[in-house]
Short mmCIF file of C-alpha atoms in Angstrom, two decimals:
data_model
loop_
_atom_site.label_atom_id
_atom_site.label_comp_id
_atom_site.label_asym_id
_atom_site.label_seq_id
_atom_site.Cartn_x
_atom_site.Cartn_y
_atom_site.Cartn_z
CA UNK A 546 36.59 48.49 -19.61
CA UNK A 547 37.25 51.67 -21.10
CA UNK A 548 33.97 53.24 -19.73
CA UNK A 549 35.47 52.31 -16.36
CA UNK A 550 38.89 53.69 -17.13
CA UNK A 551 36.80 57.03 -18.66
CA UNK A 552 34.47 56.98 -14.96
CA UNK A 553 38.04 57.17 -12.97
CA UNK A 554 40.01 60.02 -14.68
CA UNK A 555 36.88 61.54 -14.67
CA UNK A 556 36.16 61.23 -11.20
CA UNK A 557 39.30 61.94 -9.54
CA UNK A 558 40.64 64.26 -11.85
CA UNK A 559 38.57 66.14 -14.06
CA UNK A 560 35.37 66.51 -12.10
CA UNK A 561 37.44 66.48 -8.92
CA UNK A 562 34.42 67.01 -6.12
CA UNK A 563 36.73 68.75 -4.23
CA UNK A 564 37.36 71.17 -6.77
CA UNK A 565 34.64 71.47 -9.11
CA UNK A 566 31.80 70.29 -7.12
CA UNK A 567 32.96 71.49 -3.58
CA UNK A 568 31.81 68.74 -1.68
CA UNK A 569 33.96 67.82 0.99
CA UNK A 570 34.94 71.56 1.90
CA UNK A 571 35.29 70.59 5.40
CA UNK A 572 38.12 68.59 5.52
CA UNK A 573 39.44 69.88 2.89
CA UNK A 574 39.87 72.77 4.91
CA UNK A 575 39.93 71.46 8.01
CA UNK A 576 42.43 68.35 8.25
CA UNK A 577 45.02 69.84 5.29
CA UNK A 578 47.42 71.26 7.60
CA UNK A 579 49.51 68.24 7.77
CA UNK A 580 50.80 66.15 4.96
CA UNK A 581 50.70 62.85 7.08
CA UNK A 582 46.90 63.45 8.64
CA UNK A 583 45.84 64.81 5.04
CA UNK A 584 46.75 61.09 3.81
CA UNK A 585 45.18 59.44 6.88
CA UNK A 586 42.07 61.14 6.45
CA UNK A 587 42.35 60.52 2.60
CA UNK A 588 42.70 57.11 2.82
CA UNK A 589 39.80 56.65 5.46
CA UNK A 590 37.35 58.43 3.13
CA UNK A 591 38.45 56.11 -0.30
CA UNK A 592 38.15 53.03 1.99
CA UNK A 593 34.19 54.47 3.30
CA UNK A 594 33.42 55.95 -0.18
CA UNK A 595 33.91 52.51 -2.01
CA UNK A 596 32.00 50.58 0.78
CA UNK A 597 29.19 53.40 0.35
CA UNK A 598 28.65 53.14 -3.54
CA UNK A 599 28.62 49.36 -3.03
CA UNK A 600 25.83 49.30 -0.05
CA UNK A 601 23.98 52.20 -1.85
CA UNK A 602 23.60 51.05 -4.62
CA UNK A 603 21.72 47.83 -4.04
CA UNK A 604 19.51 49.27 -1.64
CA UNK A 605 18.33 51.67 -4.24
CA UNK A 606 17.87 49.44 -6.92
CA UNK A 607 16.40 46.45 -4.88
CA UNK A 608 14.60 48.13 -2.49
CA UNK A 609 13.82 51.38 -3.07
CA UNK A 610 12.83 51.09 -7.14
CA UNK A 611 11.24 48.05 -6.10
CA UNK A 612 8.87 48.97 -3.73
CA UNK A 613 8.50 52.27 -5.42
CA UNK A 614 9.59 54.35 -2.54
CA UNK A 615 12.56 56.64 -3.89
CA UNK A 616 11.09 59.70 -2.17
CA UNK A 617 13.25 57.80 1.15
CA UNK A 618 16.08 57.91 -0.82
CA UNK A 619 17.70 60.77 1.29
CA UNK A 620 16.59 59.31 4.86
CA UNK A 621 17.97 55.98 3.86
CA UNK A 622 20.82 56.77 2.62
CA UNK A 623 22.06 58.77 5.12
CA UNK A 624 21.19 56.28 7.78
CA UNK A 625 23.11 53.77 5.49
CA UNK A 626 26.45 55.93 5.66
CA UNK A 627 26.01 56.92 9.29
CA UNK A 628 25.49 52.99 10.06
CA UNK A 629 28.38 52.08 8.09
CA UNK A 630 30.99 54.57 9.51
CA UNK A 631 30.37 53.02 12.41
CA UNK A 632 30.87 49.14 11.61
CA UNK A 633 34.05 50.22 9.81
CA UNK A 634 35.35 52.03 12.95
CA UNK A 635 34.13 49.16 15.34
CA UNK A 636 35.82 46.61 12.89
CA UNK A 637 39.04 48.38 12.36
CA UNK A 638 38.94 48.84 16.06
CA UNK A 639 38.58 44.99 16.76
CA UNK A 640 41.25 43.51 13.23
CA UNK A 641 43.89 45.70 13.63
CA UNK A 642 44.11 48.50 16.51
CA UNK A 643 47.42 50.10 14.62
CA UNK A 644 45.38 51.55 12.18
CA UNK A 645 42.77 52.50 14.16
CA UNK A 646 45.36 54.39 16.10
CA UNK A 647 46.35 56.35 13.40
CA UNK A 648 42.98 56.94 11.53
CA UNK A 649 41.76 58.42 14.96
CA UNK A 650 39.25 60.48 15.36
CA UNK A 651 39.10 61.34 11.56
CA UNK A 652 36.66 57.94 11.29
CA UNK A 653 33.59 58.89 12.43
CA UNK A 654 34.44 62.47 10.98
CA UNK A 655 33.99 60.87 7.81
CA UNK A 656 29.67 60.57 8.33
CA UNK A 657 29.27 64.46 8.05
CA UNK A 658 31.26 64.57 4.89
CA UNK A 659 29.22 66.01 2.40
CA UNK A 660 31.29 64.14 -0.47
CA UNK A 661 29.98 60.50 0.96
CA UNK A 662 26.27 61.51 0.57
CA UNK A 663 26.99 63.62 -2.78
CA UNK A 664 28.80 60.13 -4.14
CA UNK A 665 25.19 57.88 -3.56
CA UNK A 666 23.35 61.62 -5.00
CA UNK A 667 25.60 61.40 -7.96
CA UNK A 668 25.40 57.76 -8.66
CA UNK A 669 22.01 57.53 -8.61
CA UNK A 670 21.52 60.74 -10.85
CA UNK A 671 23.69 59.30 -13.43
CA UNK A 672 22.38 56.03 -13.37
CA UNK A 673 26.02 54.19 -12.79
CA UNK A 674 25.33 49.99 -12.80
CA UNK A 675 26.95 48.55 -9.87
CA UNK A 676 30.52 48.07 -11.31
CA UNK A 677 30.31 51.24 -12.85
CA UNK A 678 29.07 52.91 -9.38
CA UNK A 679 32.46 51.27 -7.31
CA UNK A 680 35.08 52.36 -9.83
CA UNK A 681 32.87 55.94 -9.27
CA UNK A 682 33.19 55.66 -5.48
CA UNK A 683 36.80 54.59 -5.59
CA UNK A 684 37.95 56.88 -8.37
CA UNK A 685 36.04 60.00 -6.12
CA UNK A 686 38.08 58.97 -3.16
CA UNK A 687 41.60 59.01 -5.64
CA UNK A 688 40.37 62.70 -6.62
CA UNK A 689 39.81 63.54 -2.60
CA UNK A 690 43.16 62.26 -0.96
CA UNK A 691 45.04 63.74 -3.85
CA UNK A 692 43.12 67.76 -3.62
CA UNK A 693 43.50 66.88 -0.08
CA UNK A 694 47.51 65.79 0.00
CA UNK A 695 48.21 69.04 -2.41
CA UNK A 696 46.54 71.62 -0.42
CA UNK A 697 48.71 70.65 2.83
CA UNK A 698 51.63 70.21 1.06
CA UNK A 699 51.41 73.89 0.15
CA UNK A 700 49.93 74.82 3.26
CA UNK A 701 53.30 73.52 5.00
CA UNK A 702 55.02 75.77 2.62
CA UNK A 703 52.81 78.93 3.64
CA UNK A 704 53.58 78.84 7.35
CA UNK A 705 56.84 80.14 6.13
CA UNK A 706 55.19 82.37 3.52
CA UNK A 707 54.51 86.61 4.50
CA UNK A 708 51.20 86.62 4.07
CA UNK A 709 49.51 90.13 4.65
CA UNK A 710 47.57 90.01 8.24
CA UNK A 711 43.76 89.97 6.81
CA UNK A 712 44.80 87.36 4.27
CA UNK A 713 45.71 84.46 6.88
CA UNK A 714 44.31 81.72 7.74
CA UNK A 715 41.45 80.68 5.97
CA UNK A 716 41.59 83.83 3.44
CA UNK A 717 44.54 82.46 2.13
CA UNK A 718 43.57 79.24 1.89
CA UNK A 719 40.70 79.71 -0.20
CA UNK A 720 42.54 81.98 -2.81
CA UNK A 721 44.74 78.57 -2.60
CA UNK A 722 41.64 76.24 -3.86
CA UNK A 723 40.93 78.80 -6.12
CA UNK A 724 44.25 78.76 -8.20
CA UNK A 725 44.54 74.59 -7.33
CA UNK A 726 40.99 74.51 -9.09
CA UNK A 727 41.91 76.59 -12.15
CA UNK A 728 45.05 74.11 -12.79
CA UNK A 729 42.76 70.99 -12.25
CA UNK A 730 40.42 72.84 -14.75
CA UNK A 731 43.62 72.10 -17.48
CA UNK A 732 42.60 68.59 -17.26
CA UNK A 733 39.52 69.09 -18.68
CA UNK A 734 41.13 68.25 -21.90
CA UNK A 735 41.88 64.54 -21.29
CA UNK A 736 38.89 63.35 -22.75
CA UNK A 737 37.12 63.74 -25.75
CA UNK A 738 33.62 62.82 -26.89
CA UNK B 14 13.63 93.19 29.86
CA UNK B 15 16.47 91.01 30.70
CA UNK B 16 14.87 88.05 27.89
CA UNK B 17 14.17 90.63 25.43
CA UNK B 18 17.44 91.64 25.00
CA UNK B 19 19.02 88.25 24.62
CA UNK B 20 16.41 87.34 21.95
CA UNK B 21 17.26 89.99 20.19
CA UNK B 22 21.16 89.50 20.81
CA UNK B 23 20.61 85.48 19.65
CA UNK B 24 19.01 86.91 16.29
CA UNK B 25 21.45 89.73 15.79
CA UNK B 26 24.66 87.55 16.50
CA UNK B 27 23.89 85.49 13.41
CA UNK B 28 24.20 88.45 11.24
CA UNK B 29 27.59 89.48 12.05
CA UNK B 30 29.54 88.12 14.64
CA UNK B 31 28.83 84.59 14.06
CA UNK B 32 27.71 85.01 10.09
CA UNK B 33 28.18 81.48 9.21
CA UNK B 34 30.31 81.11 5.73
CA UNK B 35 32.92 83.91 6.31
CA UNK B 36 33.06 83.49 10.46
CA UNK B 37 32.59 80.22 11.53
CA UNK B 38 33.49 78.46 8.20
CA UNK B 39 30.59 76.58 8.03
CA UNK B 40 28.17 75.53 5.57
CA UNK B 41 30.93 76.01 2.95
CA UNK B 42 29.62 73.37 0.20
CA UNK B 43 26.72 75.20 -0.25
CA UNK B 44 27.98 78.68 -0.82
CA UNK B 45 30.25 77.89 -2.93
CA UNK B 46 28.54 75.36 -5.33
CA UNK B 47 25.47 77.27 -6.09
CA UNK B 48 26.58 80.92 -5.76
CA UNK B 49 27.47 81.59 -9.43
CA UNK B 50 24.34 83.67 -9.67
CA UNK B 51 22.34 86.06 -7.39
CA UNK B 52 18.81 83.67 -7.69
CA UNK B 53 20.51 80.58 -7.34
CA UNK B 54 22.23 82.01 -3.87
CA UNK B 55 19.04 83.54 -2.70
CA UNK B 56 16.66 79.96 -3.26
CA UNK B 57 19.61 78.24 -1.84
CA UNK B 58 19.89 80.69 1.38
CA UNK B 59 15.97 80.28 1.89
CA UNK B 60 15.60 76.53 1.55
CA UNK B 61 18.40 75.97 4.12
CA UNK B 62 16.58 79.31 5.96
CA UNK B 63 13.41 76.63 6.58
CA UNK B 64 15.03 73.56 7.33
CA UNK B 65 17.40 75.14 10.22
CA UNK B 66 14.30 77.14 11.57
CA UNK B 67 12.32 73.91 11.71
CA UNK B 68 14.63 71.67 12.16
CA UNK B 69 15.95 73.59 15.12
CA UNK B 70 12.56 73.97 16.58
CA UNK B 71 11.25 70.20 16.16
CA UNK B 72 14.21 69.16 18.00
CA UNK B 73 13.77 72.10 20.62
CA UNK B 74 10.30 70.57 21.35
CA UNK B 75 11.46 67.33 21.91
CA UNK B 76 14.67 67.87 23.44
CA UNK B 77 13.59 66.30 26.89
CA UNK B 78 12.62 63.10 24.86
CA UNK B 79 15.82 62.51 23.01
CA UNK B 80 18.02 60.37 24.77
CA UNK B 81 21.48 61.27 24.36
CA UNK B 82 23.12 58.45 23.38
CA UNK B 83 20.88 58.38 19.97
CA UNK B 84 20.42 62.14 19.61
CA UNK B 85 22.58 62.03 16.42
CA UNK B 86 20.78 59.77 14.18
CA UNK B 87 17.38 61.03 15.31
CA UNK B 88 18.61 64.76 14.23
CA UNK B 89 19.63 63.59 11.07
CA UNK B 90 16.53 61.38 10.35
CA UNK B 91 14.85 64.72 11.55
CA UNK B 92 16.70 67.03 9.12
CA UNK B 93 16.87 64.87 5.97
CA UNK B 94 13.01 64.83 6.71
CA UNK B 95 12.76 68.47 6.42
CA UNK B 96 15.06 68.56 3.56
CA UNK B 97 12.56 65.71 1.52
CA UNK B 98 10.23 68.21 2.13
CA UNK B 99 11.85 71.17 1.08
CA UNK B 100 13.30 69.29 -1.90
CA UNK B 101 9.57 68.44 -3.41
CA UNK B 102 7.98 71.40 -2.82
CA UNK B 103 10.79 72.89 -4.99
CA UNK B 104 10.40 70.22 -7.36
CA UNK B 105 6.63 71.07 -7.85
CA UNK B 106 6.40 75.07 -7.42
CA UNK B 107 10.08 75.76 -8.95
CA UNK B 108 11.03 73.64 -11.19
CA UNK B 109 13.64 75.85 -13.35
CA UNK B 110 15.50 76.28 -9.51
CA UNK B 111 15.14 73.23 -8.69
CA UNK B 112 17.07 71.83 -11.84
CA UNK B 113 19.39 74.50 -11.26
CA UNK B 114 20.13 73.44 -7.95
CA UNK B 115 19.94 69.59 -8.46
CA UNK B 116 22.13 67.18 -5.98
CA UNK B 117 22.65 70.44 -3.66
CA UNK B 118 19.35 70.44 -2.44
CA UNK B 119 19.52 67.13 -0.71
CA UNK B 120 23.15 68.24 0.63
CA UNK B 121 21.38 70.67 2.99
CA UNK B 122 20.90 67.21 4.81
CA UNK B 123 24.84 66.95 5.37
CA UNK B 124 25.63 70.75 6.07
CA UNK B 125 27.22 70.78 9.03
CA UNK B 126 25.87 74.05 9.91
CA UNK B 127 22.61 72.52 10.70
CA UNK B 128 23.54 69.84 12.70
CA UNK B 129 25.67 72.11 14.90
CA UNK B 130 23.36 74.65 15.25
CA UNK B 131 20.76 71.95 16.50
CA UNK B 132 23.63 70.24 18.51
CA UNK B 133 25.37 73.48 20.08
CA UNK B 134 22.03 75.33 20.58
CA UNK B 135 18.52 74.35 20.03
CA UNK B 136 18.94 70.68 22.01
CA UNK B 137 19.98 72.67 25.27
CA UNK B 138 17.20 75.72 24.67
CA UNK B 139 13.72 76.37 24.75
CA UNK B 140 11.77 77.15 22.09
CA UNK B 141 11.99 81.01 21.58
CA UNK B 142 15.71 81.49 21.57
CA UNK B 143 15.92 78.73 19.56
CA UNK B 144 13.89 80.35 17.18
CA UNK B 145 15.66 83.62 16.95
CA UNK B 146 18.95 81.71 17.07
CA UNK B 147 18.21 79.58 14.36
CA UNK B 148 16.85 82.57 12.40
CA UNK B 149 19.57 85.36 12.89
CA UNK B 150 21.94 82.38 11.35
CA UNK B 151 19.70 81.57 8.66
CA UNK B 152 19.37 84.96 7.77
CA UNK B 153 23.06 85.52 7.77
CA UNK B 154 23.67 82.51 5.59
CA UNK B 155 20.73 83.94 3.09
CA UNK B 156 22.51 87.15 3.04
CA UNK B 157 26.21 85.64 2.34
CA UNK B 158 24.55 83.37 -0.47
CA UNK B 159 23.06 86.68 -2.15
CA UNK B 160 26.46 88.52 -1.44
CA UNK B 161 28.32 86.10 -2.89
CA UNK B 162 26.32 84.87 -6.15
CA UNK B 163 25.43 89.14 -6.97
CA UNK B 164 29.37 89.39 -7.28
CA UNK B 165 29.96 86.43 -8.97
CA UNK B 166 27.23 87.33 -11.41
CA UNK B 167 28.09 90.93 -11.83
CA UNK B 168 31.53 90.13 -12.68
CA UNK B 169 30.90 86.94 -14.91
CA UNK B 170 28.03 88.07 -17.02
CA UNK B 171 27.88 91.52 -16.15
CA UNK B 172 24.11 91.01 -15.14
CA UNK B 173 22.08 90.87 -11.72
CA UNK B 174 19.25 88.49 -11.81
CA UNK B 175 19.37 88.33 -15.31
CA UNK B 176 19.19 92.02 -15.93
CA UNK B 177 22.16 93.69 -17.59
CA UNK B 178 23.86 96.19 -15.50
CA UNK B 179 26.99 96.64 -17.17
CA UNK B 180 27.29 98.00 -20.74
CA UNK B 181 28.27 96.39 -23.61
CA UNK B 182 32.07 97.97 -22.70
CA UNK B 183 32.65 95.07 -20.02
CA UNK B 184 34.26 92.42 -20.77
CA UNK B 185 32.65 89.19 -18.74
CA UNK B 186 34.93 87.70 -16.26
CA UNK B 187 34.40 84.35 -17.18
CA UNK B 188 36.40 83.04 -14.61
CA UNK B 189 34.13 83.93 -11.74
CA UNK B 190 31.13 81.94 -12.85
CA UNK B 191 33.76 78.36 -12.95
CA UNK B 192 34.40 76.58 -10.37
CA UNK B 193 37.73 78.38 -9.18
CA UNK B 194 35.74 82.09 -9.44
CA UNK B 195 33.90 80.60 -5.90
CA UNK B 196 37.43 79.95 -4.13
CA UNK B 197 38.33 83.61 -4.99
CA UNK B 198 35.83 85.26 -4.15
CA UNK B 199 35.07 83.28 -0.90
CA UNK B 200 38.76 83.95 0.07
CA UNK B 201 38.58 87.81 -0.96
CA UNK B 202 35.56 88.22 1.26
CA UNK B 203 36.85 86.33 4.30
CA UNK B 204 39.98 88.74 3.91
CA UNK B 205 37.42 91.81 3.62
CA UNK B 206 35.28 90.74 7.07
CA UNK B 207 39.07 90.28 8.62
CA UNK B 208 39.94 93.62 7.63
CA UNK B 209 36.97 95.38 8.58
CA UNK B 210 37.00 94.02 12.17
CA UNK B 211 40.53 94.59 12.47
CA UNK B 212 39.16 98.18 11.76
CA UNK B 213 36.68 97.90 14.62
CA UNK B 214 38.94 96.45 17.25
CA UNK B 215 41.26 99.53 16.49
CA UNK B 216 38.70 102.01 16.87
CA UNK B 217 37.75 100.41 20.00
CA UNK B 218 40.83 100.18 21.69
#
């Protein structure tokens, strides 16, 4: 239990992947101009991230140890995520069109997310059992919507902000992450040993 | 004449105008993660150099044969192919860089600078442009790796490929070596290819 509590705060706060491993740039960048898609998009990634570490993880250990073929492990899994963004957006399409409507066309977004791919990388290089490896995917998705939420809540703020002329945009955005990354870096001290 | 020039114009447009990290904000993860030296930003830059080249030209060739309605999934089976590849030659020649740069290797398979390159270009061009395309923005990503990881290692260590540059006077800037270093100096030299084009467009006009 504690080893699970350890593999969340972890995750989604000290070893943010937005922030310390910079996967998941993309959106990060690209969907963080509005508070309310920021949490859409947030909560479509935790939802796909848990699902992934779940269906990864089996199919490594089962199939790919087993029959002693781990050099797929990069074709497979990436077939696995592409696959599965696309059951979750045909199922949410067919249970319950409202939030379909408002996850839009962030859904199948979600497959070129490096983060998703990084998540079955990560669990597999750290050898996470199964439990272990959904608290990881879960905890990773916490971390995401949160960097995620942050960055367009200041964002909001800077569209009334002077910033010099070869600083907008993206510039400023970066410089953003940057100081967002050295605060998460304070975190660092939440666990010992 | 007429195709020489635009080969030359699809290499030289990946250098510049459409330079990939600080233009087109693509292929971000990359640059940022493994940039905290000037070796780990060059190895990077080259091993995404060969699978956009030949990723780009595979799908070139078979670009008739693709039917459209599966043309994603059979350019990502394609690339994460390529990337296998690229991930055990490294693996068996490299070791000490391919420790270094670990899960980020097999991320090449998700950058999205690949897979719109091959989407946006090299499924709607034959084989030659593709190549020069795909090169000029390989090249251009190479060269923003190196940029980036030099400064980032000059200023953190105060070394350039492991070579001491500065004397013993300088005092490291640790920061640029952590995580948040990469955010800076991504966002100082986005600001520094705004300003010098703003330059440009005023001597122009």
């Amino acid at each position: 239990m504690v080893k699970l509590l350890m593999i969340f705060i972890s995750a989604s706060l000290i070893n943010n992947f937005v922030l310390t491993y910079f996967l998941g740039i993309c959106p990060f960048i690209g969907v963080s101009n509005k508070t309310e898609n920021a949490l859409n998009m947030g909560f479509a990634t935790t939802f796909v991230m848990t699902l992934t570490a779940a269906v990864t993880w089996p199919i490594y250990h089962y199939i790919l140890v087993k029959f002693n073929v781990p050099y797929l492990e990069y074709v497979s899994f990436i077939i696995v995520i592409a696959s599965l963004v696309q059951f979750v957006e045909m199922y949410v399409k067919k249970s319950s069109p409202s939030l379909y409507k408002a996850l839009g066309i962030f859904l199948p977004l979600i497959t070129t997310n490096c983060a998703i791919l990084g998540l079955a990388l990560f669990m597999v290089l750290r050898d996470y059992g199964f439990l272990e490896s959904i608290v990881f995917g879960f905890a990773t998705g916490v971390g995401f919507t949160l960097a995620l939420v942050m960055m367009s809540g200041i964002r909001e703020e800077l569209e009334f902000a002077d910033v010099p002329k070869v600083f907008q945009g993206a510039s400023i955005t970066f410089l953003v992450a940057g100081l967002m990354a050295l605060a998460f870096m304070g975190f660092a001290g939440l666990i010992r040993g | 004449m007429a195709t020489h020039n635009s080969l030359g114009h699809e290499f030289k447009k990946g250098l510049w105008a459409d330079i990939h990290p600080f233009r087109v904000l693509l292929g971000l993860c990359p640059a940022l993660a493994v940039t905290n030296s000037f070796v780990n930003g060059l190895a990077m830059g080259l091993a995404a150099l060969f699978v956009m080249v030949s990723a780009n030209v595979i799908v070139s060739v078979f670009r008739k044969l693709i039917v459209s309605e599966v043309r994603i999934p059979a350019y990502v089976v394609i690339i994460s192919s390529l990337v296998t590849i690229t991930d055990l030659f490294l693996a068996a020649m490299f070791p000490a860089i391919s420790k270094a740069l670990g899960p980020y290797i097999p991320l090449i398979i998700v950058n999205c600078m690949i897979l719109g390159r091959v989407e946006a270009f090299a499924a709607k061009n034959p084989v030659l442009p593709t190549v020069m395309d795909s090169l000029g923005i390989g090249v251009g990503f190479t060269i923003s790796l190196c940029i980036m990881g030099g400064l980032r290692e000059v200023l953190g260590f105060g070394s350039i490929m492991g070579f001491q540059v500065l004397g013993s006077w300088f005092e490291p800037w640790i920061i640029m070596i952590l995580p948040a270093g990469a955010f800076l100096v991504l966002g100082g030299l986005i600001a520094l290819v705004n300003y010098i084009n703003d330059k440009k467009a005023a001597k122009a006009s």
